[in-house]
GROMACS .gro file of C-alpha atoms in nm:
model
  130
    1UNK     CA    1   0.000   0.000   0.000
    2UNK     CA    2   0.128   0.371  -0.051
    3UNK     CA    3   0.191   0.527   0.240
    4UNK     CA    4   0.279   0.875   0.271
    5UNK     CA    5   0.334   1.143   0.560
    6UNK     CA    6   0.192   1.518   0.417
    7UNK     CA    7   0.049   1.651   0.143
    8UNK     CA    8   0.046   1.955  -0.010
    9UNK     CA    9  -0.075   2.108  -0.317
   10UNK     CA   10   0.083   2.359  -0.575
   11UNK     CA   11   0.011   2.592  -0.861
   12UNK     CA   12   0.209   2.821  -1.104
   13UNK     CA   13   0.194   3.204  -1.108
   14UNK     CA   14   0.341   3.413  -1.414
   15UNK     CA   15   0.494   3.710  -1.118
   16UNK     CA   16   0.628   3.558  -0.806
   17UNK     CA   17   0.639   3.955  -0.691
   18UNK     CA   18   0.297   4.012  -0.760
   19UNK     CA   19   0.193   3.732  -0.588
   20UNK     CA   20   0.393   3.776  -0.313
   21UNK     CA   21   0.257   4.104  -0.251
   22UNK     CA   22  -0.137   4.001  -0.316
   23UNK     CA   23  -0.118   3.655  -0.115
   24UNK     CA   24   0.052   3.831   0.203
   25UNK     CA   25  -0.105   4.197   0.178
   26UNK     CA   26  -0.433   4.164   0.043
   27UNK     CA   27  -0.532   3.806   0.147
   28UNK     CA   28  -0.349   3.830   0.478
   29UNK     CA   29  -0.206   3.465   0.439
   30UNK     CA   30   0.179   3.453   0.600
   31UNK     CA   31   0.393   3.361   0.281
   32UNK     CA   32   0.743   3.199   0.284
   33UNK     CA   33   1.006   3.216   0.014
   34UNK     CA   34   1.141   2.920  -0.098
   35UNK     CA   35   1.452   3.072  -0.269
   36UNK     CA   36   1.452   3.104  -0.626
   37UNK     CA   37   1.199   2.806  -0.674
   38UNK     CA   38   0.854   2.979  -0.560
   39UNK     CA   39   0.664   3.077  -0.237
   40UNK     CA   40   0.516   2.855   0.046
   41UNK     CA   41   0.162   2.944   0.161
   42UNK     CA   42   0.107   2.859   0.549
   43UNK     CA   43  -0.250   2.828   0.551
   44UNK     CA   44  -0.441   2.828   0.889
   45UNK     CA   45  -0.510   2.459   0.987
   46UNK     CA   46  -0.169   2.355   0.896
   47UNK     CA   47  -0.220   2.351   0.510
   48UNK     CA   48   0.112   2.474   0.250
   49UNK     CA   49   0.041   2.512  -0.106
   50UNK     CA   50   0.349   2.592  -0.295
   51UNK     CA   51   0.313   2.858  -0.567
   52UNK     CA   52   0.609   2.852  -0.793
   53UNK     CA   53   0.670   3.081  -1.144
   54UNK     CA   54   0.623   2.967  -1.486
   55UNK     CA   55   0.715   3.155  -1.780
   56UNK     CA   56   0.414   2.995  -1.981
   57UNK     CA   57   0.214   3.001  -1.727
   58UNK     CA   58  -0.215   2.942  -1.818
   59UNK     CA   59  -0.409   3.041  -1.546
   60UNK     CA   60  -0.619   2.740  -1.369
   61UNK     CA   61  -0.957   2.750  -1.531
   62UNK     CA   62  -1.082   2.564  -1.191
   63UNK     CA   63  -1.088   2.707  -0.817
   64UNK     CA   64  -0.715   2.625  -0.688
   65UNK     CA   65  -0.778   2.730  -0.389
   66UNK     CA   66  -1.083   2.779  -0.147
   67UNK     CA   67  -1.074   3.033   0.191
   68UNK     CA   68  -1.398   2.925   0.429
   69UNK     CA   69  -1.535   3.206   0.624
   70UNK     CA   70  -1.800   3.273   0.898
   71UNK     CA   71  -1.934   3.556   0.674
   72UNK     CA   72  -1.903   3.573   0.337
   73UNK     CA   73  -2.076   3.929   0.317
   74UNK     CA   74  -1.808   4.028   0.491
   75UNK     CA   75  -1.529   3.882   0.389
   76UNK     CA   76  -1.624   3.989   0.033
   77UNK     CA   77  -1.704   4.356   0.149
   78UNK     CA   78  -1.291   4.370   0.317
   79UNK     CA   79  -1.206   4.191  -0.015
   80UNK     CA   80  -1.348   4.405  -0.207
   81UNK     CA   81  -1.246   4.742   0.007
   82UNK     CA   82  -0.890   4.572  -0.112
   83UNK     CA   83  -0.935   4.582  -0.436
   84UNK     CA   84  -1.078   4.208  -0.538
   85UNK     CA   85  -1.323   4.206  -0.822
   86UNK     CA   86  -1.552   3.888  -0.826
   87UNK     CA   87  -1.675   3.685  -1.095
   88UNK     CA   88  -1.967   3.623  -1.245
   89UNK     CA   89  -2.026   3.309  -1.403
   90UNK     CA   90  -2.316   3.311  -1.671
   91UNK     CA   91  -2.452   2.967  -1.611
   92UNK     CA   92  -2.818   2.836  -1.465
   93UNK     CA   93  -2.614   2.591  -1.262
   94UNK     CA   94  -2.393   2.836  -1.131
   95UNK     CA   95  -2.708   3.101  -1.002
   96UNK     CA   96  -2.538   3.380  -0.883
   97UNK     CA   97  -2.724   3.671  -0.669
   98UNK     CA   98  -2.634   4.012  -0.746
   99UNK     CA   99  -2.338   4.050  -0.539
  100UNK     CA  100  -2.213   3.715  -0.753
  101UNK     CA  101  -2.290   3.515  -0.456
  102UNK     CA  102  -2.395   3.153  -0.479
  103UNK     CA  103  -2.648   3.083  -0.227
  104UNK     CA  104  -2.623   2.718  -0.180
  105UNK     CA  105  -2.730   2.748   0.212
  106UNK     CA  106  -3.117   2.868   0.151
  107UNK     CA  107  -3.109   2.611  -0.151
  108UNK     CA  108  -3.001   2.333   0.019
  109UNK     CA  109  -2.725   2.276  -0.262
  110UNK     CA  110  -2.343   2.314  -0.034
  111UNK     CA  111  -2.230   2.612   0.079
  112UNK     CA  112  -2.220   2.999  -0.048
  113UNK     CA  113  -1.930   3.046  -0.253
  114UNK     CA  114  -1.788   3.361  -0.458
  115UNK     CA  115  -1.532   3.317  -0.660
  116UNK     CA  116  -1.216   3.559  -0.747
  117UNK     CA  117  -0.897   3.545  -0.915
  118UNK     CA  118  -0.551   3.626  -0.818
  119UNK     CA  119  -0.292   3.858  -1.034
  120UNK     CA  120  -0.217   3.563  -1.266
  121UNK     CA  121  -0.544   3.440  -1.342
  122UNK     CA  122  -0.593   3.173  -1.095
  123UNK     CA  123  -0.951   3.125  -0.935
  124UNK     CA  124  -0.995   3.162  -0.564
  125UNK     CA  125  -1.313   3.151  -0.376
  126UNK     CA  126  -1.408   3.225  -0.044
  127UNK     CA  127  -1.745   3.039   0.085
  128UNK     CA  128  -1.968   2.979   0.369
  129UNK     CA  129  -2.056   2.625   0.511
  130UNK     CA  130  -2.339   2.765   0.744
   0.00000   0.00000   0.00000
């Protein structure tokens, strides 16, 4: 059988700088430099996702990365007093309110999620399990 110890995940970003500078300032998440290889994420709960640079680098066209919060209201109201534009997502699966919230609470369907994306493209989302 496989056996491992940790995980962690990992994702390419087209400016290390810029990425540096959104991840620690406007996302508040304590970022490590890994020398000349990338950046280390230390996510609350003990989670690391690596983000390293890539000169070719095509934006994820999935969420990489998912920040749960008591209050998405107001998470998305700091977010957005930071700068972070959210996306809407033209889709009758994906029903978004006008804020580009997707109330899965009231509809039974998972949690409320918005999504946004970092300086290279990547999508983020914050959500709310209840």
């Amino acid at each position: 059988m496989f056996k491992y110890d940790k995980t962690f995940s990992g994702f390419s970003v087209n400016d290390i700088q810029k990425a540096k500078e959104f991840y620690s300032d406007t996302l508040d998440v304590e970022v490590r430099e890994e020398g000349k290889m990338g950046l280390s994420l230390q996510l609350k709960g003990g989670t690391t996702v690596f983000i390293y640079p890539k000169k070719d680098h095509q934006p994820a066209t999935f969420t990489v990365l998912n920040f749960i919060v008591d209050n998405i209201d107001d998470a998305m109201e700091i977010l957005s007093g930071e700068g972070v534009q959210f996306e809407r997502y033209d889709s009758a699966d994906l029903p978004q309110d006008e804020k580009g919230v997707l109330r899965g609470l009231k509809a039974g369907m998972g949690p409320d999620i918005a999504w946004f994306k970092d300086p290279a493209g990547n999508v983020l989302s914050v959500l709310q399990e209840n």
